[in-house]
């Protein structure tokens, strides 16, 4: 069981333009929304597509690529781990939030290339 890991990999698009900030300790970070699509066949064999929103937490040198290419709608592969955070909201209620703490980022295409099939976007990214 020691080989079990907390790992997640997502292919999706940024929900807004990336805004890189600097922590009190001088470390750059970015918290951003990320959207993925889930497509499946229902019991009547009809294709159903749903949208899933995720919260990403990106720290350190990984934020450099976001400063250059982190536009709303750009296509990315992110890899990281799930982290559960607990906080107190404005009403004094305890809330939980799950986010992806990103370890790796791969830029695939900009928003104006959004109609490219995934395979073409990945090939274009490999050339640049």
CSV table of C-alpha atoms in Angstrom, one decimal:
chain,number,residue,atom,x,y,z
A,1,UNK,CA,0.0,0.0,0.0
A,2,UNK,CA,3.0,2.3,0.3
A,3,UNK,CA,2.8,2.9,-3.5
A,4,UNK,CA,-0.6,4.6,-3.3
A,5,UNK,CA,-0.3,8.4,-4.0
A,6,UNK,CA,-2.4,11.5,-3.9
A,7,UNK,CA,-2.1,12.5,-7.6
A,8,UNK,CA,-4.4,14.2,-10.1
A,9,UNK,CA,-3.9,15.1,-13.8
A,10,UNK,CA,-6.4,17.4,-15.6
A,11,UNK,CA,-6.8,18.6,-19.1
A,12,UNK,CA,-8.8,21.8,-19.3
A,13,UNK,CA,-9.0,25.6,-19.7
A,14,UNK,CA,-8.4,28.5,-17.4
A,15,UNK,CA,-11.6,30.1,-16.1
A,16,UNK,CA,-10.1,33.6,-16.0
A,17,UNK,CA,-6.8,35.5,-16.7
A,18,UNK,CA,-4.1,34.4,-14.3
A,19,UNK,CA,-3.2,37.0,-11.7
A,20,UNK,CA,0.2,36.2,-10.1
A,21,UNK,CA,0.6,37.6,-6.6
A,22,UNK,CA,3.5,37.7,-4.1
A,23,UNK,CA,3.1,36.2,-0.6
A,24,UNK,CA,4.3,37.9,2.6
A,25,UNK,CA,7.3,35.6,2.4
A,26,UNK,CA,8.1,36.8,-1.1
A,27,UNK,CA,7.0,33.7,-3.0
A,28,UNK,CA,4.9,34.1,-6.1
A,29,UNK,CA,1.6,32.3,-6.3
A,30,UNK,CA,-1.7,32.1,-8.2
A,31,UNK,CA,-5.1,30.8,-7.3
A,32,UNK,CA,-7.2,30.2,-10.3
A,33,UNK,CA,-10.3,28.4,-11.5
A,34,UNK,CA,-9.9,25.6,-14.1
A,35,UNK,CA,-12.7,24.0,-16.1
A,36,UNK,CA,-12.8,20.4,-17.5
A,37,UNK,CA,-15.5,18.6,-19.5
A,38,UNK,CA,-16.8,15.2,-18.7
A,39,UNK,CA,-18.6,13.3,-21.5
A,40,UNK,CA,-20.3,10.0,-21.1
A,41,UNK,CA,-23.2,8.0,-22.6
A,42,UNK,CA,-26.4,7.8,-20.6
A,43,UNK,CA,-28.6,4.6,-20.3
A,44,UNK,CA,-30.3,5.5,-23.7
A,45,UNK,CA,-26.8,5.8,-25.4
A,46,UNK,CA,-27.2,9.6,-25.7
A,47,UNK,CA,-24.0,11.6,-25.2
A,48,UNK,CA,-24.1,13.8,-22.1
A,49,UNK,CA,-21.5,16.5,-21.4
A,50,UNK,CA,-21.0,18.1,-18.1
A,51,UNK,CA,-18.7,20.9,-16.9
A,52,UNK,CA,-16.5,20.5,-13.8
A,53,UNK,CA,-14.9,23.5,-12.1
A,54,UNK,CA,-11.7,23.0,-10.1
A,55,UNK,CA,-9.6,25.4,-7.9
A,56,UNK,CA,-5.8,25.4,-8.7
A,57,UNK,CA,-3.1,26.6,-6.4
A,58,UNK,CA,0.2,27.3,-8.1
A,59,UNK,CA,3.4,28.4,-6.3
A,60,UNK,CA,6.9,29.5,-7.1
A,61,UNK,CA,8.6,29.3,-10.4
A,62,UNK,CA,5.5,27.6,-12.0
A,63,UNK,CA,3.8,31.0,-12.0
A,64,UNK,CA,6.3,32.4,-14.6
A,65,UNK,CA,4.6,30.6,-17.5
A,66,UNK,CA,1.2,31.8,-16.2
A,67,UNK,CA,2.4,35.4,-16.4
A,68,UNK,CA,3.1,34.9,-20.1
A,69,UNK,CA,0.4,32.5,-21.3
A,70,UNK,CA,-2.2,32.4,-18.6
A,71,UNK,CA,-5.2,33.8,-20.5
A,72,UNK,CA,-8.8,32.9,-19.9
A,73,UNK,CA,-9.7,30.0,-22.1
A,74,UNK,CA,-6.2,28.8,-22.7
A,75,UNK,CA,-5.8,25.0,-22.8
A,76,UNK,CA,-3.5,23.3,-20.2
A,77,UNK,CA,-2.6,20.0,-18.7
A,78,UNK,CA,-2.0,20.3,-14.9
A,79,UNK,CA,-0.6,17.7,-12.6
A,80,UNK,CA,-0.6,17.9,-8.8
A,81,UNK,CA,-2.2,16.6,-5.6
A,82,UNK,CA,-5.5,17.2,-3.9
A,83,UNK,CA,-5.4,19.4,-0.8
A,84,UNK,CA,-8.3,19.9,1.6
A,85,UNK,CA,-8.3,23.3,3.4
A,86,UNK,CA,-10.6,24.4,6.2
A,87,UNK,CA,-11.4,28.0,6.9
A,88,UNK,CA,-13.9,30.2,8.7
A,89,UNK,CA,-16.2,32.2,6.4
A,90,UNK,CA,-17.6,35.7,7.0
A,91,UNK,CA,-20.5,34.3,8.9
A,92,UNK,CA,-18.3,32.4,11.3
A,93,UNK,CA,-19.1,29.0,9.7
A,94,UNK,CA,-16.4,26.5,9.1
A,95,UNK,CA,-16.0,25.7,5.4
A,96,UNK,CA,-13.9,23.1,3.5
A,97,UNK,CA,-12.4,23.6,0.1
A,98,UNK,CA,-10.5,21.1,-2.0
A,99,UNK,CA,-8.0,22.4,-4.5
A,100,UNK,CA,-5.3,21.0,-6.8
A,101,UNK,CA,-1.8,22.0,-5.6
A,102,UNK,CA,-0.1,22.1,-9.0
A,103,UNK,CA,3.4,20.5,-9.4
A,104,UNK,CA,3.5,20.6,-13.2
A,105,UNK,CA,2.0,22.7,-15.9
A,106,UNK,CA,1.9,22.1,-19.7
A,107,UNK,CA,0.6,24.9,-21.9
A,108,UNK,CA,-1.2,23.5,-25.0
A,109,UNK,CA,-2.9,26.4,-26.8
A,110,UNK,CA,-4.1,30.0,-26.4
A,111,UNK,CA,-7.7,31.0,-26.4
A,112,UNK,CA,-7.7,32.0,-30.1
A,113,UNK,CA,-6.7,28.4,-30.9
A,114,UNK,CA,-9.6,26.9,-28.9
A,115,UNK,CA,-11.2,25.1,-31.9
A,116,UNK,CA,-8.1,23.0,-32.4
A,117,UNK,CA,-8.6,19.3,-31.6
A,118,UNK,CA,-6.6,18.3,-28.5
A,119,UNK,CA,-4.1,16.2,-30.5
A,120,UNK,CA,-3.3,19.2,-32.8
A,121,UNK,CA,-3.0,21.6,-29.9
A,122,UNK,CA,-0.5,19.2,-28.2
A,123,UNK,CA,1.5,18.9,-31.4
A,124,UNK,CA,1.6,22.7,-31.8
A,125,UNK,CA,2.7,23.1,-28.3
A,126,UNK,CA,5.6,20.6,-28.8
A,127,UNK,CA,6.9,22.7,-31.7
A,128,UNK,CA,7.1,25.9,-29.6
